[in-house]
XYZ file of C-alpha atoms in Angstrom:
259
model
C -1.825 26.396 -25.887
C -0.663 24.150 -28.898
C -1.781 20.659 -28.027
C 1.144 19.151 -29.137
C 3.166 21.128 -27.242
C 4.319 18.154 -24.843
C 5.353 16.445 -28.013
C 8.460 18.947 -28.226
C 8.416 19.278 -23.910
C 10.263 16.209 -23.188
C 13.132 16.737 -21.037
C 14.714 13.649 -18.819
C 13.896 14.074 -15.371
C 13.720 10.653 -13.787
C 12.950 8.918 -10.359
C 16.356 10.131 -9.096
C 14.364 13.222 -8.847
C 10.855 13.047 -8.653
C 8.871 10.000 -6.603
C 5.577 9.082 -8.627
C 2.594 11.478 -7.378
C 0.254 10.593 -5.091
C -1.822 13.541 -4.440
C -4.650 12.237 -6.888
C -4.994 8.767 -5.213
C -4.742 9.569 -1.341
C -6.016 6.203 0.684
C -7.797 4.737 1.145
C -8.210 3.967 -2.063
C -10.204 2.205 -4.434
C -9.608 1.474 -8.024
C -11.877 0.199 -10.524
C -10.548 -1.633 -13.683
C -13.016 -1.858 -16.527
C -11.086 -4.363 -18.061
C -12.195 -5.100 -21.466
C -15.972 -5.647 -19.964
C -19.097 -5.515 -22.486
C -20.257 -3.570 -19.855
C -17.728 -1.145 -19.525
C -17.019 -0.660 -23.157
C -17.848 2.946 -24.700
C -21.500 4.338 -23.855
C -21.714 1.900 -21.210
C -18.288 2.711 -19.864
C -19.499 6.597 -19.416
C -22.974 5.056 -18.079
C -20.829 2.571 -15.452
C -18.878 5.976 -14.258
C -21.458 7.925 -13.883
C -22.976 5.396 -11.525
C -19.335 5.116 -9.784
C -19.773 8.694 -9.289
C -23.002 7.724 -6.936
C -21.001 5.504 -5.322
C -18.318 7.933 -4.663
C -20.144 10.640 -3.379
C -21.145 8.736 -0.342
C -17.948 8.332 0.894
C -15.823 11.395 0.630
C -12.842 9.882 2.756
C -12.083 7.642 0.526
C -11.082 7.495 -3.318
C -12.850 5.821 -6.109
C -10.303 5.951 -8.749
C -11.182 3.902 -12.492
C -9.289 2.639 -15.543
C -11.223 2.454 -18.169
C -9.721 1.026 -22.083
C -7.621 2.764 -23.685
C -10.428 4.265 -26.695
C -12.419 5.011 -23.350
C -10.220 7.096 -20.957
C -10.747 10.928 -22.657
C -14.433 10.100 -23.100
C -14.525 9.241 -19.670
C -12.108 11.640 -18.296
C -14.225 14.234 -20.221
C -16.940 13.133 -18.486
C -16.187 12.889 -14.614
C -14.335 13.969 -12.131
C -13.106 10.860 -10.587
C -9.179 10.014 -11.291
C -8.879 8.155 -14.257
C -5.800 5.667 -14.694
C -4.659 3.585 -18.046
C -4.794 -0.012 -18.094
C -1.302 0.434 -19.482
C 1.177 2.856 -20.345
C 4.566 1.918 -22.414
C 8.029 3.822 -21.431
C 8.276 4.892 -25.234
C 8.891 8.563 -26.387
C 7.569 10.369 -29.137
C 8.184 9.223 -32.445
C 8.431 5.903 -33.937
C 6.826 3.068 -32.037
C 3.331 1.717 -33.652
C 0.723 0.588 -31.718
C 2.104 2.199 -28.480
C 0.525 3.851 -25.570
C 2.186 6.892 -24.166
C 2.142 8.571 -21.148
C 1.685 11.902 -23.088
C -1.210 11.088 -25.129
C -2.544 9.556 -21.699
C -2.052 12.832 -19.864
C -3.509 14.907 -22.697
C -6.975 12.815 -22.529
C -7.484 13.517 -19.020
C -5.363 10.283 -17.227
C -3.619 11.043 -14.082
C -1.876 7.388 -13.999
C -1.684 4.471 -15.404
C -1.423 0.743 -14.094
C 1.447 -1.444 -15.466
C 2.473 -4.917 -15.125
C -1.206 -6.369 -14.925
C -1.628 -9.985 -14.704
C -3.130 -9.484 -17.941
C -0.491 -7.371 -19.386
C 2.885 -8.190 -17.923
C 5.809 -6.398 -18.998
C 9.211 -7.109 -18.380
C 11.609 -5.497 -15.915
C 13.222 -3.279 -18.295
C 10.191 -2.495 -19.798
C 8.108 -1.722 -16.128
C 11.055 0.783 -15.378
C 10.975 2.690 -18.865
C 7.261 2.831 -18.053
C 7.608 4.229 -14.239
C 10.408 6.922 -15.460
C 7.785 8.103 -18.387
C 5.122 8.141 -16.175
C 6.835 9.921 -13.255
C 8.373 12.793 -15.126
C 5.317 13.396 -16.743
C 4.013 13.810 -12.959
C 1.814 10.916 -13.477
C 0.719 8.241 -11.078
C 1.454 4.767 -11.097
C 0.332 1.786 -9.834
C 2.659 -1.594 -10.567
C 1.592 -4.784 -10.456
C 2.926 -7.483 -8.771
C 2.139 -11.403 -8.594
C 4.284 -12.895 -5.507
C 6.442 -11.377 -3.583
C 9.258 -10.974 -5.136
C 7.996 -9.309 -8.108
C 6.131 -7.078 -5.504
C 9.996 -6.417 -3.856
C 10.555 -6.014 -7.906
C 8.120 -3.214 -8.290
C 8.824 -1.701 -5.322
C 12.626 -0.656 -6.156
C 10.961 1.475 -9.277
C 9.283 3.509 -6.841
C 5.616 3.766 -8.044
C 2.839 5.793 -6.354
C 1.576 1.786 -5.447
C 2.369 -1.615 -5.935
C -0.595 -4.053 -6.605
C -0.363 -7.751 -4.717
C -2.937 -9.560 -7.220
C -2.273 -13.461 -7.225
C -2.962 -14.151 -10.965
C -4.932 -17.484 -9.579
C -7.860 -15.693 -7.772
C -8.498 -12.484 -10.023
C -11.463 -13.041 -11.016
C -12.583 -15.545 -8.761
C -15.714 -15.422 -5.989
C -12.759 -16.169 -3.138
C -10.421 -13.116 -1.892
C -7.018 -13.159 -1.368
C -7.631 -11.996 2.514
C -8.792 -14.539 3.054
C -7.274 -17.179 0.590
C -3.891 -15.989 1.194
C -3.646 -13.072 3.581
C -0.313 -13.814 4.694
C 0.567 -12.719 1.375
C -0.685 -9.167 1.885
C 1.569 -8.574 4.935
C 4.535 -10.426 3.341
C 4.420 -8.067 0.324
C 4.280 -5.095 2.481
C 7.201 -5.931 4.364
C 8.922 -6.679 1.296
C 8.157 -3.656 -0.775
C 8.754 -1.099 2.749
C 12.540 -3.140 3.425
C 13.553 -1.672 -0.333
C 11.530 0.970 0.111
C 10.695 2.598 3.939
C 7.865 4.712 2.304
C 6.418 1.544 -0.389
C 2.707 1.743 -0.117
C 0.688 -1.352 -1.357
C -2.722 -2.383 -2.703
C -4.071 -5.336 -3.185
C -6.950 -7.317 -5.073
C -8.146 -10.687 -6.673
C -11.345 -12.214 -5.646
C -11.714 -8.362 -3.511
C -15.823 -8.267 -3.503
C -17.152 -6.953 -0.255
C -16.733 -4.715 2.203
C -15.446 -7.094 4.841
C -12.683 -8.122 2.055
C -11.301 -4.141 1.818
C -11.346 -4.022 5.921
C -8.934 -6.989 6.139
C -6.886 -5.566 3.263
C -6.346 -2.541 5.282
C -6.020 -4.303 8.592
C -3.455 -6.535 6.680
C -1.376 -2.804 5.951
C -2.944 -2.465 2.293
C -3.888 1.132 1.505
C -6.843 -0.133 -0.970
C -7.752 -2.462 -3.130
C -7.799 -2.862 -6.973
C -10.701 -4.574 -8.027
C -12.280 -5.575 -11.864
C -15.311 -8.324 -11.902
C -17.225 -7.687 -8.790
C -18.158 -3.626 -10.370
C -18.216 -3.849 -13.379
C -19.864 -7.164 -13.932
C -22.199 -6.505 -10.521
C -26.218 -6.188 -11.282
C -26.155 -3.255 -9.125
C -22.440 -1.350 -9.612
C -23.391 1.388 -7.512
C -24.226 -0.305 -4.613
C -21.582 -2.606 -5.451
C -18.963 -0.016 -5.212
C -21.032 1.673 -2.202
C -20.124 -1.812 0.014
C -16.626 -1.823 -1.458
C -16.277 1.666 -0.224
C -17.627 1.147 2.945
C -14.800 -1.416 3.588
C -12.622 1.104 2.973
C -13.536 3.718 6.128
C -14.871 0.854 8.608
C -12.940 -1.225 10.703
C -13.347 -4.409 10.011
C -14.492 -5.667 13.866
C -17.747 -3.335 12.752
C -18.608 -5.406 9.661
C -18.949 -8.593 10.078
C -21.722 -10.046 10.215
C -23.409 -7.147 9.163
C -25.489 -6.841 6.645
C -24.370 -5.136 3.464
């Protein structure tokens, strides 16, 4: 097959059509963002994922998806079987446009998504619904950001595969937003599911332990997106093992229990 045959493949198909996919990130689900990490950067980005792999094989009912940089993801994608997302995809087509990511070159490196609208790499409006139309009629997956509610209500009308309740104020932080702000959680899903019956949300900042996915899910999240407490974690393996856990276990069964 000529490999740039998707350059010359690029008919319009749109949301009006086709919902973003969700068959590669079934919940619960778990997504890993390397970031920009020292430790998740190149050979230590394929050494991290092979470690997530560990993780993942321990709990089967779950998924333990990652999003490694942008140099990273065919490496990586090369490498593993676990779905690999883009920190960030633009809604450009082929041709003109320097310096931009598209959701071909993505696909053709092994990505099965991308994330948009990260706290870290906010986009506007127009510019998150070019990005969920490339995405989706390229049959990729996508997972949109959102910072309040309304920008979760925002993201929801685009129809992603999942929108991502991350308060920019705790990502990153040692406290989670269940327990920070877990009103938040439920507020967003109601918000996202009243534009959208079938929305489905994740959510993350501060996310580190087991006992933080339960409550996400308890709170109606189908996951959680989570950064710091993998990739910078002395053990990431075990790390992702307890995140995991969360993920399959009620939350009445874990706390107190030791990790």
């Amino acid at each position: 097959m000529d490999p740039l045959a998707w350059f010359f493949n690029d008919a319009d198909v749109g949301r009006a059509t086709m919902a973003a996919p969700i068959e590669d990130l079934e919940p619960p689900v778990l997504v890993v963002n390397y970031k920009v990490y020292p430790t998740a950067l190149g050979e230590r980005a394929l050494s991290l994922t092979r470690e997530l792999e560990e993780a993942a094989a321990s709990y089967p009912d779950a998924t333990l998806a990652i999003a490694p940089s942008h140099p990273d993801v065919g490496a990586v994608a090369q490498a593993s079987d676990l779905p690999v997302l883009a920190q960030h995809a633009d809604g450009h087509r082929p041709g003109s446009g320097t310096g931009r990511v598209l959701p071909e070159s993505l696909s053709d490196r092994g990505a099965i998504g991308s994330l948009i609208n990260h706290a870290e790499r906010q986009v506007t409006e127009k510019e998150a619904n070019r990005s969920v139309d490339r995405l989706t009629e390229k049959g990729m997956a996508v997972i949109a950001c959102a910072e309040d509610v309304e920008v979760t209500r925002t993201m929801a009308s685009l129809e992603p595969t999942y929108v991502a309740m991350e308060p920019p104020e705790l990502i990153g932080g040692d406290v989670s937003v269940t327990s920070a702000d877990p009103g938040i959680i439920e507020d967003s899903l109601e918000a996202a599911q009243e534009i959208d019956p079938d929305a489905r949300i994740l959510c993350g900042a501060g996310v580190k332990d087991a006992e933080d996915v339960a409550k996400a899910r308890d709170l109606g999240a189908e996951g959680v997106l989570v950064a710091s407490g993998v990739t910078k974690a002395e053990d990431p393996t075990q790390a992702a093992r307890d995140l995991l856990r969360g993920a399959v276990e009620p939350a009445a069964t874990l706390e107190g229990s030791e990790k």
